Coordinates of C-alpha atoms and ligand atoms in Angstrom, one line a residue:
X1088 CA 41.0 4.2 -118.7
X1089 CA 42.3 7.1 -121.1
X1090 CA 43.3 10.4 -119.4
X1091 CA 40.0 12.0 -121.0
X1092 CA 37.5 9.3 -120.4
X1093 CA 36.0 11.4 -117.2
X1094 CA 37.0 14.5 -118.2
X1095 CA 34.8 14.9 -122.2
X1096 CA 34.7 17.9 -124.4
X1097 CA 31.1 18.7 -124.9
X1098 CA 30.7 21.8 -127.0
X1099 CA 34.0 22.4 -127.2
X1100 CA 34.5 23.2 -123.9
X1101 CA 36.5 20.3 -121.4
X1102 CA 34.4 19.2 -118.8
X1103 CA 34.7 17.4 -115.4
X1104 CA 31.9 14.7 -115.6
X1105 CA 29.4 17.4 -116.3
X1106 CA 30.3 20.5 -115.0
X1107 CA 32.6 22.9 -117.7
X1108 CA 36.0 23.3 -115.7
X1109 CA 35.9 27.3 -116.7
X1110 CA 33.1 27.1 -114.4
X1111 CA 35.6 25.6 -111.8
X1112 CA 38.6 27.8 -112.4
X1113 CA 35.8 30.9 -112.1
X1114 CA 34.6 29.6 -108.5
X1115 CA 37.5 28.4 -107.6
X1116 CA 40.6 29.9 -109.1
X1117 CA 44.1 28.2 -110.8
X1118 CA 45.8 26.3 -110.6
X1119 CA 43.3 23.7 -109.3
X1120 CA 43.0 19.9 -109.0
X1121 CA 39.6 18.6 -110.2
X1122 CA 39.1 14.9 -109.2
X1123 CA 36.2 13.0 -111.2
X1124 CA 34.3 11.2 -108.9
X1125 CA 32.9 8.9 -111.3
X1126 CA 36.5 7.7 -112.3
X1127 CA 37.6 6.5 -109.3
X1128 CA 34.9 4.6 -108.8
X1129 CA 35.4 2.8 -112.3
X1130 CA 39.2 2.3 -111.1
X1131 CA 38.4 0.8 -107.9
X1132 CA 36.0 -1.7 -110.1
X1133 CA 38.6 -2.5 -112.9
X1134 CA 40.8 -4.2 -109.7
X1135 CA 37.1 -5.8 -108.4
X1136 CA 36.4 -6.8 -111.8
X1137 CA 39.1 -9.7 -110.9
X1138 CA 38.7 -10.4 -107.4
X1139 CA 34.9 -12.1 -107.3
X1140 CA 35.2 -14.9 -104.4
X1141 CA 38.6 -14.0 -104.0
X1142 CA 40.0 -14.0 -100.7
X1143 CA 41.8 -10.6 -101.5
X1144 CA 41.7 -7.5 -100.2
X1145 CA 42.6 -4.2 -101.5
X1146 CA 44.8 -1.5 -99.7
X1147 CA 45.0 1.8 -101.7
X1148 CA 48.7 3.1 -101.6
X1149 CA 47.5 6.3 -100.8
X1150 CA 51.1 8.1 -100.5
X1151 CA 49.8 8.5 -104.3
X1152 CA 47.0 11.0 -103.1
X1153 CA 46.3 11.0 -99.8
X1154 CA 43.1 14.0 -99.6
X1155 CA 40.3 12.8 -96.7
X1156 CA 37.9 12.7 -99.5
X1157 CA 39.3 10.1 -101.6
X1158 CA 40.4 8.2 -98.6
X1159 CA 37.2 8.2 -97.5
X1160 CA 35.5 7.1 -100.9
X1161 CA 37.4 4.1 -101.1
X1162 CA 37.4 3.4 -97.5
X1163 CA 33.5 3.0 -97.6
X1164 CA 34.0 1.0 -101.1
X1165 CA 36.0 -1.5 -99.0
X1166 CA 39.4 -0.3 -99.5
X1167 CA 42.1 -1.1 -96.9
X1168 CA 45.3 1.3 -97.0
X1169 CA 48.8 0.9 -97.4
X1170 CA 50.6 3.6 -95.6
X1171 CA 54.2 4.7 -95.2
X1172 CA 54.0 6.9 -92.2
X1173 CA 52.7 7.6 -89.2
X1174 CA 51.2 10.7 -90.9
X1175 CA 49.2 8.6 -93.3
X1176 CA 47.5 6.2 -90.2
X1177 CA 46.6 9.6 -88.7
X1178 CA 44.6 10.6 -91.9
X1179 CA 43.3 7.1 -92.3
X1180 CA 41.5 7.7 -88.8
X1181 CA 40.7 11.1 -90.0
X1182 CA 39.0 10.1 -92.5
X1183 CA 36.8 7.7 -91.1
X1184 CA 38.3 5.0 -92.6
X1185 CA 40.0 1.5 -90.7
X1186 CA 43.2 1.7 -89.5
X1187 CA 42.8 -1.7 -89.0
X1188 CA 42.9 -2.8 -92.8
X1189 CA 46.1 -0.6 -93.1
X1190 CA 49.4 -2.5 -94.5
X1191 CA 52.2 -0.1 -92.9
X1192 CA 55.2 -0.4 -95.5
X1193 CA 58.5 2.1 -95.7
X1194 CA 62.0 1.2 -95.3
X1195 CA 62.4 3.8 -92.0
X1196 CA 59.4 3.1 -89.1
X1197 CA 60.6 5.3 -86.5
X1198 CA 60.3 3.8 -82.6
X1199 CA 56.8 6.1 -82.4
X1200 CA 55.2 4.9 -85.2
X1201 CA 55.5 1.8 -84.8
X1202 CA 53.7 2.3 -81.3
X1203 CA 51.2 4.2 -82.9
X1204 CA 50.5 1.6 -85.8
X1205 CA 50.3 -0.9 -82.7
X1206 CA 47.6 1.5 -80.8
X1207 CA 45.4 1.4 -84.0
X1208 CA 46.2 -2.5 -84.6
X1209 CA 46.9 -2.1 -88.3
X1210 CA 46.9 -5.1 -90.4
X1211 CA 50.6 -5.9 -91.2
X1212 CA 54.0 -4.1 -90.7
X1213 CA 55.6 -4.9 -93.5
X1214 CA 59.1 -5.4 -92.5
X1215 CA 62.4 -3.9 -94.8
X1216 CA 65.3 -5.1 -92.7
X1217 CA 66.3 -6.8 -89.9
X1218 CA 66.9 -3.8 -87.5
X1219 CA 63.6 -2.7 -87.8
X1220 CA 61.9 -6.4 -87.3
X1221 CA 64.2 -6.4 -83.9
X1222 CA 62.8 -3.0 -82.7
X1223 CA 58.9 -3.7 -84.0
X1224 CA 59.5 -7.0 -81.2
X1225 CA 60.4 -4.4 -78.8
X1226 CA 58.1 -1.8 -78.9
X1227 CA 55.7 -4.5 -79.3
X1228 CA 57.0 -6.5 -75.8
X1229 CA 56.8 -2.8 -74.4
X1230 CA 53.3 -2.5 -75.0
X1231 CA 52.1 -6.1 -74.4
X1232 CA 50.7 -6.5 -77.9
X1233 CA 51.4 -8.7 -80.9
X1234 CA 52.9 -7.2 -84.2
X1235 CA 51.7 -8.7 -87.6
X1236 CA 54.6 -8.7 -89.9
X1237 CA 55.5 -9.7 -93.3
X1238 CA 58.8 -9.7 -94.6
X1239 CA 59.0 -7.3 -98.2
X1240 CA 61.5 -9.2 -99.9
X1241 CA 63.4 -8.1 -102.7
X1242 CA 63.0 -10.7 -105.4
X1243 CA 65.3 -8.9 -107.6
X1244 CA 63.5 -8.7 -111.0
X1245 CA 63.5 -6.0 -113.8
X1246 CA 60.3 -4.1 -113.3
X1247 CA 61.1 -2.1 -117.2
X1248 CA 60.2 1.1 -116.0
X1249 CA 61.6 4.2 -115.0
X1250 CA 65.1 4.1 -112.6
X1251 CA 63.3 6.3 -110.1
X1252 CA 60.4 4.1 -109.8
X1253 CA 61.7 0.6 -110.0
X1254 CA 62.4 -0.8 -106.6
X1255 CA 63.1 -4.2 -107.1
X1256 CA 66.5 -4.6 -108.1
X1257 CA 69.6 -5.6 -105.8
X1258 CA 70.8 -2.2 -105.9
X1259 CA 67.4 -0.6 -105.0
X1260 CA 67.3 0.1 -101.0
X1261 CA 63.3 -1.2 -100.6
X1262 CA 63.0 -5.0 -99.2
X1263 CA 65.3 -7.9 -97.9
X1264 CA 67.8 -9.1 -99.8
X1265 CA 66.1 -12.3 -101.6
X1266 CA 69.1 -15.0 -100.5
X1267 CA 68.7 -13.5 -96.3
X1268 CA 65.0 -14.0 -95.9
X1269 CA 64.8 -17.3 -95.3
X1270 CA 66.8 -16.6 -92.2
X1271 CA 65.0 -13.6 -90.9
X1272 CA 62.1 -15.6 -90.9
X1273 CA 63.2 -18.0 -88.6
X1274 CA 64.7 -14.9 -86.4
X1275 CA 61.0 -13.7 -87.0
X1276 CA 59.4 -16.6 -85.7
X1277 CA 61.5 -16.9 -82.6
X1278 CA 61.1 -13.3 -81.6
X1279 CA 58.8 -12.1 -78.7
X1280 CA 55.5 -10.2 -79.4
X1281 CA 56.2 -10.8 -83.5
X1282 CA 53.7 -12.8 -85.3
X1283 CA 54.6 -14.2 -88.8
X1284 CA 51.4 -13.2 -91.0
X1285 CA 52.5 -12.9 -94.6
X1286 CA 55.5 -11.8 -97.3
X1287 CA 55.1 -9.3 -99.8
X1288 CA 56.9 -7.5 -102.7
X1289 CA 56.5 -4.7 -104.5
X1290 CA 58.9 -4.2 -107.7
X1291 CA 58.3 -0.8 -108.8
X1292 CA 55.3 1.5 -110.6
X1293 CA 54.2 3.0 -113.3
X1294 CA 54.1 -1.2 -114.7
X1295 CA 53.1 -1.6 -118.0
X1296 CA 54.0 -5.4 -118.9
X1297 CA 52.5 -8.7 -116.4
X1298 CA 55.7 -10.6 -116.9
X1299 CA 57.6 -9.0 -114.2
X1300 CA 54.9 -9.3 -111.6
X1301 CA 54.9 -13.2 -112.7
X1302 CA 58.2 -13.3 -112.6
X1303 CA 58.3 -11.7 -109.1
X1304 CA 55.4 -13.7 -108.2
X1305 CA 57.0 -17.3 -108.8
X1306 CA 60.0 -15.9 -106.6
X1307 CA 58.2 -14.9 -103.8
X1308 CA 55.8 -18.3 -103.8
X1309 CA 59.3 -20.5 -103.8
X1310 CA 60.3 -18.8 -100.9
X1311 CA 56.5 -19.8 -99.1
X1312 CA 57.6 -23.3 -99.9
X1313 CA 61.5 -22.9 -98.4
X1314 CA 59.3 -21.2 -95.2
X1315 CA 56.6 -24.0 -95.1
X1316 CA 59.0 -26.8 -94.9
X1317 CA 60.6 -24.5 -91.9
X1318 CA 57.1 -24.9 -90.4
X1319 CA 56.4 -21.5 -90.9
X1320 CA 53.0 -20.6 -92.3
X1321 CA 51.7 -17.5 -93.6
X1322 CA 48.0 -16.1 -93.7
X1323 CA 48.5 -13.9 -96.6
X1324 CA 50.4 -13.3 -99.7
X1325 CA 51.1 -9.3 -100.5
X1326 CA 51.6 -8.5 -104.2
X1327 CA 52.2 -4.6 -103.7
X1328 CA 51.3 -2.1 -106.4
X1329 CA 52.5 -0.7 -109.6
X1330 CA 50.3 -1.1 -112.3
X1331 CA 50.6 1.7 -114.7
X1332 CA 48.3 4.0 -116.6
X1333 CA 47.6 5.3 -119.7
X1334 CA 50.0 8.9 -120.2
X1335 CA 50.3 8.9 -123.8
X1336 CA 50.4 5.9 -125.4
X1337 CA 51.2 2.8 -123.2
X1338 CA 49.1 0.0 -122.9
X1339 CA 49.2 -1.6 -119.4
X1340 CA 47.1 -4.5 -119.0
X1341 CA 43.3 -3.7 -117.5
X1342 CA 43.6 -4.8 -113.6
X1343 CA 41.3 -7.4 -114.0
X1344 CA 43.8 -9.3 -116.5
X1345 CA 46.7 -8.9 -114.3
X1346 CA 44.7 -10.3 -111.2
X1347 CA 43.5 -13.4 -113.2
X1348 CA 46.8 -14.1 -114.5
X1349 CA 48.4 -13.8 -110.8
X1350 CA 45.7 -15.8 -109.0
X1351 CA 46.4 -18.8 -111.9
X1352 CA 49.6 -18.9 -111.0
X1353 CA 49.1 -18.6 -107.3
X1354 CA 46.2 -21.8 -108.0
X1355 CA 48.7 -23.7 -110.2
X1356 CA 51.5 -23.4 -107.5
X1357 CA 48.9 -24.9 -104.7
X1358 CA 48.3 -22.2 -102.8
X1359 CA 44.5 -20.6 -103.3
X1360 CA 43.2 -20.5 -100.0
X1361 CA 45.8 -17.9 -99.0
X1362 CA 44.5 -14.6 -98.7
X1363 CA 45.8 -12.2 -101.1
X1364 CA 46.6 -8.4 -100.9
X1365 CA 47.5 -5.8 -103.8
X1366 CA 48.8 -2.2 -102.8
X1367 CA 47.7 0.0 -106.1
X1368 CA 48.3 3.6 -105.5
X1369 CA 48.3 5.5 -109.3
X1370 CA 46.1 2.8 -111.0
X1371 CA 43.4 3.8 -108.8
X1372 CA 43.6 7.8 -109.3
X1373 CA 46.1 8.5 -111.9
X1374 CA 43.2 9.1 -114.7
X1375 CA 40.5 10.3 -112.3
X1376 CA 42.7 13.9 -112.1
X1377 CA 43.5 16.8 -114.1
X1378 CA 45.2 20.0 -113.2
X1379 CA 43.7 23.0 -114.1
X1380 CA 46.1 26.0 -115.1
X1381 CA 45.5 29.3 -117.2
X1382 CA 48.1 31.1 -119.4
X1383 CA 49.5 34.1 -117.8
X1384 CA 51.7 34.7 -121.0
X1385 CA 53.1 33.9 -124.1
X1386 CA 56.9 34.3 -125.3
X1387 CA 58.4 34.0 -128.7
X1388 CA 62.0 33.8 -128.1
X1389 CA 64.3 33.3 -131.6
X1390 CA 63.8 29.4 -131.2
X1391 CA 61.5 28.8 -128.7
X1392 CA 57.9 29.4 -127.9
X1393 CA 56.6 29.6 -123.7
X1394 CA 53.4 29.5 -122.1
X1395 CA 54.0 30.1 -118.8
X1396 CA 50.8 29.2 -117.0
X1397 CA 50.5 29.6 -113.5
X1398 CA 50.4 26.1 -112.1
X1399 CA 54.2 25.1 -111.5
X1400 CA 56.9 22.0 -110.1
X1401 CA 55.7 22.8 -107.0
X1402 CA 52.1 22.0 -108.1
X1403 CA 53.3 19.0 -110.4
X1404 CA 57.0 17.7 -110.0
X1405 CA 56.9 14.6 -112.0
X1406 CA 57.8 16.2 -115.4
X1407 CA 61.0 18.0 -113.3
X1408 CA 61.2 14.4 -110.9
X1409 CA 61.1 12.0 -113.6
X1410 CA 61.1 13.9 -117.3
X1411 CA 57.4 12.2 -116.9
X1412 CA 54.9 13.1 -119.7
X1413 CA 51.3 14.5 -119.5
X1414 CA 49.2 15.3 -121.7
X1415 CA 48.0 19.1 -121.5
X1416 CA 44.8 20.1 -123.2
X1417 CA 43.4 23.4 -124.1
X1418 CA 39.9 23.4 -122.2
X1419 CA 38.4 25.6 -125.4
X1420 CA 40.2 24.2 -127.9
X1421 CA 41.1 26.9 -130.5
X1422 CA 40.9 26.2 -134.3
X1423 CA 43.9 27.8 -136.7
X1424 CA 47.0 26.5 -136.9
X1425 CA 48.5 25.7 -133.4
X1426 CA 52.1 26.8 -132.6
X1427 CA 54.9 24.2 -130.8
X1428 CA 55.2 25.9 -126.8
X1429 CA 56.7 24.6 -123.9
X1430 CA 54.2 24.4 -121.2
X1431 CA 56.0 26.0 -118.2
X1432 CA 55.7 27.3 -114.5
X1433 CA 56.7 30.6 -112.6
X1434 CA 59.3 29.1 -110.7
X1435 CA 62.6 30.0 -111.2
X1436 CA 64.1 26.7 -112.2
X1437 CA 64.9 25.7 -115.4
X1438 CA 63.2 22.0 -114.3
X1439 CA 59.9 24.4 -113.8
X1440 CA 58.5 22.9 -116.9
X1441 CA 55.1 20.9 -117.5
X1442 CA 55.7 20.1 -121.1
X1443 CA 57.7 20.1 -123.7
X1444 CA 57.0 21.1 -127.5
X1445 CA 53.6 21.1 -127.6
X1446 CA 51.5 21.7 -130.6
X1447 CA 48.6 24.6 -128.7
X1448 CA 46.7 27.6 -130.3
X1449 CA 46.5 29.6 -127.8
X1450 CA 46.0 33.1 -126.5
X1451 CA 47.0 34.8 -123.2
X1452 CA 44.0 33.8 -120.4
X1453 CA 43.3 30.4 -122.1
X1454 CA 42.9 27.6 -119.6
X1455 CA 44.9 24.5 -120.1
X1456 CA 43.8 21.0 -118.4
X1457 CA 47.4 18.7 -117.3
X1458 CA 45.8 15.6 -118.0
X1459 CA 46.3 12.2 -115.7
X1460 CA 47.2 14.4 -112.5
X1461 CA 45.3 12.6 -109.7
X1462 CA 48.1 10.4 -108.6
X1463 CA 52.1 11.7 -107.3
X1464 CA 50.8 15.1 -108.1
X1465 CA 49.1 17.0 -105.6
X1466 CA 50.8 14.1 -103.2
X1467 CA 54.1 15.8 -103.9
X1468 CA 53.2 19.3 -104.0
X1469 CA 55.6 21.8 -101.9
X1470 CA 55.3 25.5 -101.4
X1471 CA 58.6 26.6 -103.0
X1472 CA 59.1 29.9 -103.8
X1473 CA 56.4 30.6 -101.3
X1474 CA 53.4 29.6 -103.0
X1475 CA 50.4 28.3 -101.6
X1476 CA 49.4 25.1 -102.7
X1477 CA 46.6 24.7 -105.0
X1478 CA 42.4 24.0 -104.0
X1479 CA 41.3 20.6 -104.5
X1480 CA 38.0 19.6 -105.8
X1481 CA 35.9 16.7 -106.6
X1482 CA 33.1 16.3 -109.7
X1483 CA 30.7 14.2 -108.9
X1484 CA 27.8 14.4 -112.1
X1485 CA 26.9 18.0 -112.0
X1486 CA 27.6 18.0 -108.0
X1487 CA 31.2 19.8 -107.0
X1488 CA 32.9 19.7 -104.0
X1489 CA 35.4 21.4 -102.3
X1490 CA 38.2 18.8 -100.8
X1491 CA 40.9 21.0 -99.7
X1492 CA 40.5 24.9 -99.9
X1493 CA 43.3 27.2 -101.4
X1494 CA 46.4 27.7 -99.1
X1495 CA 46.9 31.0 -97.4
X1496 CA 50.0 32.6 -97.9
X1497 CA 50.2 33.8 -94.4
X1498 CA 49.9 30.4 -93.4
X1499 CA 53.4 29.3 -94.8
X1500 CA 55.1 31.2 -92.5
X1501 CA 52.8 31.2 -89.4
X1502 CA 55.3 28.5 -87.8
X1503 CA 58.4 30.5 -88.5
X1504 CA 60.1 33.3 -85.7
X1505 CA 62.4 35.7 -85.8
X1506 CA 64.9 36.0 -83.5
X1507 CA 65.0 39.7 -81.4
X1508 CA 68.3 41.7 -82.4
X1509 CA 69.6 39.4 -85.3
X1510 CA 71.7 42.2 -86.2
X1511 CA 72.8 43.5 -83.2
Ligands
PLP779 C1 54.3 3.4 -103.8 C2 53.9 2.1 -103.3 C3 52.8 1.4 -103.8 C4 52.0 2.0 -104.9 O1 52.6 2.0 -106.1 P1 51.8 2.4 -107.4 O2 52.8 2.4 -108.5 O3 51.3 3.8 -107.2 O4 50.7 1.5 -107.6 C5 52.5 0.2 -103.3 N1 53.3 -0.4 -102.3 C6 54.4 0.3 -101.8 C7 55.1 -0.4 -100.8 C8 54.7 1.5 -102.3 O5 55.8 2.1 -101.8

C-alpha cells in the first residue's frame, strides 16, 4: 500500500476516499487526523490474504493507534489485540471488542493489571522476565484462576532497522535472554495457577526484509523442540509484529508473502497444527492515515526557508523520536516553481520539525497532508506547550465520521489545583 493509495488527488485537490480534505479541515479544523476507512480494511486483508485454513489468529498491536473506532473495526473483522497495559484492555472492552482474544505483552505488568487481565480472561500474558512469571502465579493463586503465559524470548537477531525500534538484540531490555528460557519454562511449568500455552518473539518494527523474522523464527522453533523433549507442550506459536510500510521508498514484503514464507518453515520444521499468532500494529494503519495541517506562515531566513504549519511534535513525534520521514503533500498542489522549506511546528523546540527540505509551492493558508500518519502518530500525541490534541476522523466513501472530537483547552488543566497562600 503506498501512502496515497486511499488518499487520491482528483481535480487537483487531495482527497480522503471521496470526500476533498479542505472540506474536512473547514468542518473540522487543523491539525486533524483523517483515517480512510477503506484502507484499513485492505490492510487487515493483505495479512488474511495468507492465512486461508490457517490456524492463526490476528491481534492488532494497537499501542500503534488505539481510537475506539478502529478498535472496533477490526474487532468485528476478527481481530484479537495485543495490549501493553491495563489502559489498552479497558479500551478493548470499551470498544466492544474481546478481551478475551487479547495477547497482554510489556516488559512492566504492574500487580493490578495483571488481576485485571485475569478478570477479563485475556488470551496469553506474555511473560518478559522471571519476576513477573513469579508474581502473575501469585496474583493468579490469589484469585483462584489460571494464567495463560508465553515466554517472549529474545532470540537475539538483527532486525536492520532503526536502534529505537529494534528490540531483539541482547542489549535491548524486551524478552528473556535466549540461553535462560529453557529453564524458566520448567520453573513455569512447576508453578501454581500458571499454564504453559505458547512462546513468542517480537524483534523490532518498521521491518522491511523476511530474513530476520526467518531467522528469528528457526530460533524460537529449536527452542519448541529443547521444550518438547522436556515434556512441555505449547498450544501456540506467537510471531509478534513489525512489518513495515511504505514512507518513501522502501519495499517491505506484502503480508501475505511474509506469512507464506513463515508458515513453510513452520510446516518444514514439523510443526503445522500449532496455532499461530502475529501482533502487527503499523502494517495495519500506517498508510490508512494522513495528518492534515495548514500553513500559518512562511519565513525566508538568509539560508533557510520555514513553513511553520500548525500541526506540531506534539501532534507527530516520530520525525523529532526517530529523524523518521513522511511524506508531506500540498492538498491543492500549486504549479510554478516550488521552493526547498522545512516543514515545521509552533513548539519551541528545535526537534519541532515535520520535514526537512522539501521541494513545496506554497502560499500562507495552503493545507498540507503528512502522509502515512495512522500508526505511532496520534498514539504518541502529548499536549506540550498546552495544546489540545488534535480531532480524529474517519472517511468512509463519501461518509465522515467524527472518532475523537477536538480537545478543550480547559480540559488540560481541569485535574490540576492550586494550593491556598503559595506565597505567603
Ligand atoms: C509494538 C509491538 C508490536 C507491533 O509492532 P509493529 O511494528 O507496529 O507491527 C507487536 N508486538 C509487541 C510486543 C510490540 O511491542
Amino acid at each position: 500500500m503506498t501512502p496515497t493509495q486511499f488518499f487520491p488527488t482528483l481535480n487537483g485537490v487531495m482527497h480522503a476516499e471521496r470526500v476533498p480534505l479542505p472540506q474536512l479541515a473547514a468542518q473540522f479544523g487543523t491539525p486533524l487526523y483523517v483515517y480512510s476507512k477503506a484502507a484499513l480494511v485492505a490492510a487487515w486483508e493483505n495479512y488474511q490474504g495468507g492465512l486461508v485454513n490457517r490456524n492463526a489468529l490476528v491481534c492488532y498491536a494497537m499501542k500503534t493507534n488505539s481510537n475506539l473506532a478502529i478498535l472496533r473495526l477490526f474487532g468485528e473483522l476478527g481481530s484479537g489485540f495485543d495490549i501493553v497495559s491495563g489502559g489498552e484492555l479497558l479500551r478493548v472492552i470499551a470498544a466492544g471488542c474481546d478481551p478475551k482474544k487479547a495477547v497482554f505483552s510489556g516488559v512492566g505488568k504492574s500487580a493490578e493489571e495483571i488481576r485485571l487481565a485475569l478478570t477479563h480472561d485475556v488470551l496469553c500474558f506474555n511473560v518478559e522476565s522471571e519476576s513477573e512469571l513469579l508474581r502473575i502465579s501469585e496474583v493468579a493463586t490469589a484469585m483462584n484462576k489460571s494464567a495463560r503465559v508465553s515466554l517472549r524470548v529474545n532470540p537475539n537477531v538483527d532486525a536492520k532497522t532503526h536502534p529505537y525500534i529494534s528490540t531483539g538484540l541482547k542489549e535491548n531490555k524486551f524478552g528473556v535472554e535466549y540461553e535462560s528460557a529453557l529453564d524458566l519454562y520448567k520453573r513455569a511449568a512447576s508453578l501454581p495457577h500458571i499454564e504453559v500455552a505458547g512462546i513468542d518473539c517480537h524483534i523490532g518494527s518498521q521491518l522491511t526484509e523476511i530474513r530476520p523474522y526467518l531467522d528469528a523464527l528457526d530460533k524460537v522453533l529449536d527452542l519448541v523442540d529443547a521444550l518438547a523433549k522436556h515434556g512441555i507442550k505449547l498450544h501456540h506459536l506467537d510471531l509478534g509484529g513489525g512489518l513495515g510500510i511504505r514512507y518513501d521508498k522502501e519495499e517491505p514484503p506484502a503480508a501475505a508473502d511474509l506469512l507464506a514464507q513463515l508458515f513453510a518453515r513452520i510446516e518444514s520444521r514439523g510443526y503445522g497444527a500449532l496455532k499461530v499468532l502475529f501482533e502487527p500494529g503499523r502494517s495495519l494503519v500506517g498508510n490508512a492515515g494522513v495528518l492534515l495541517t495548514k500553513v500559518e506562515y512562511l519565513k525566508h531566513n538568509a539560508d533557510k526557508n520555514f513553513a511553520i504549519v500548525d500541526a506540531a511534535m506534539n501532534d507527530l513525534m516520530r520525525p523529532a523520536l526517530y529523524d523518521a520521514w513522511h511524506g508531506i503533500d500540498a492538498v491543492r498542489p500549486r504549479s510554478g516553481v516550488p521552493t526547498t522549506y522545512d516543514i515545521v511546528g509552533p513548539v519551541c523546540e528545535s526537534g519541532d520539525w515535520l520535514g526537512k527540505n522539501r521541494a513545496l509551492k506554497l502560499e500562507q493558508g495552503d493545507l498540507l497532508a503528512v502522509l502515512s500518519a495512522g500508526s505511532y502518530a496520534m498514539a504518541m500525541s502529548s499536549n506540550y506547550n498546552t495544546r489540545t490534541r488534535a480531532a480524529e476522523v474517519m472517511v468512509d466513501g463519501d461518509a465522515v465520521y467524527l472518532v475523537r472530537e477536538r480537545e478543550r483547552v480547559q480540559d488540560l488543566f481541569a485535574l490540576e489545583r492550586v494550593p491556598q497562600n503559595l506565597a505567603g
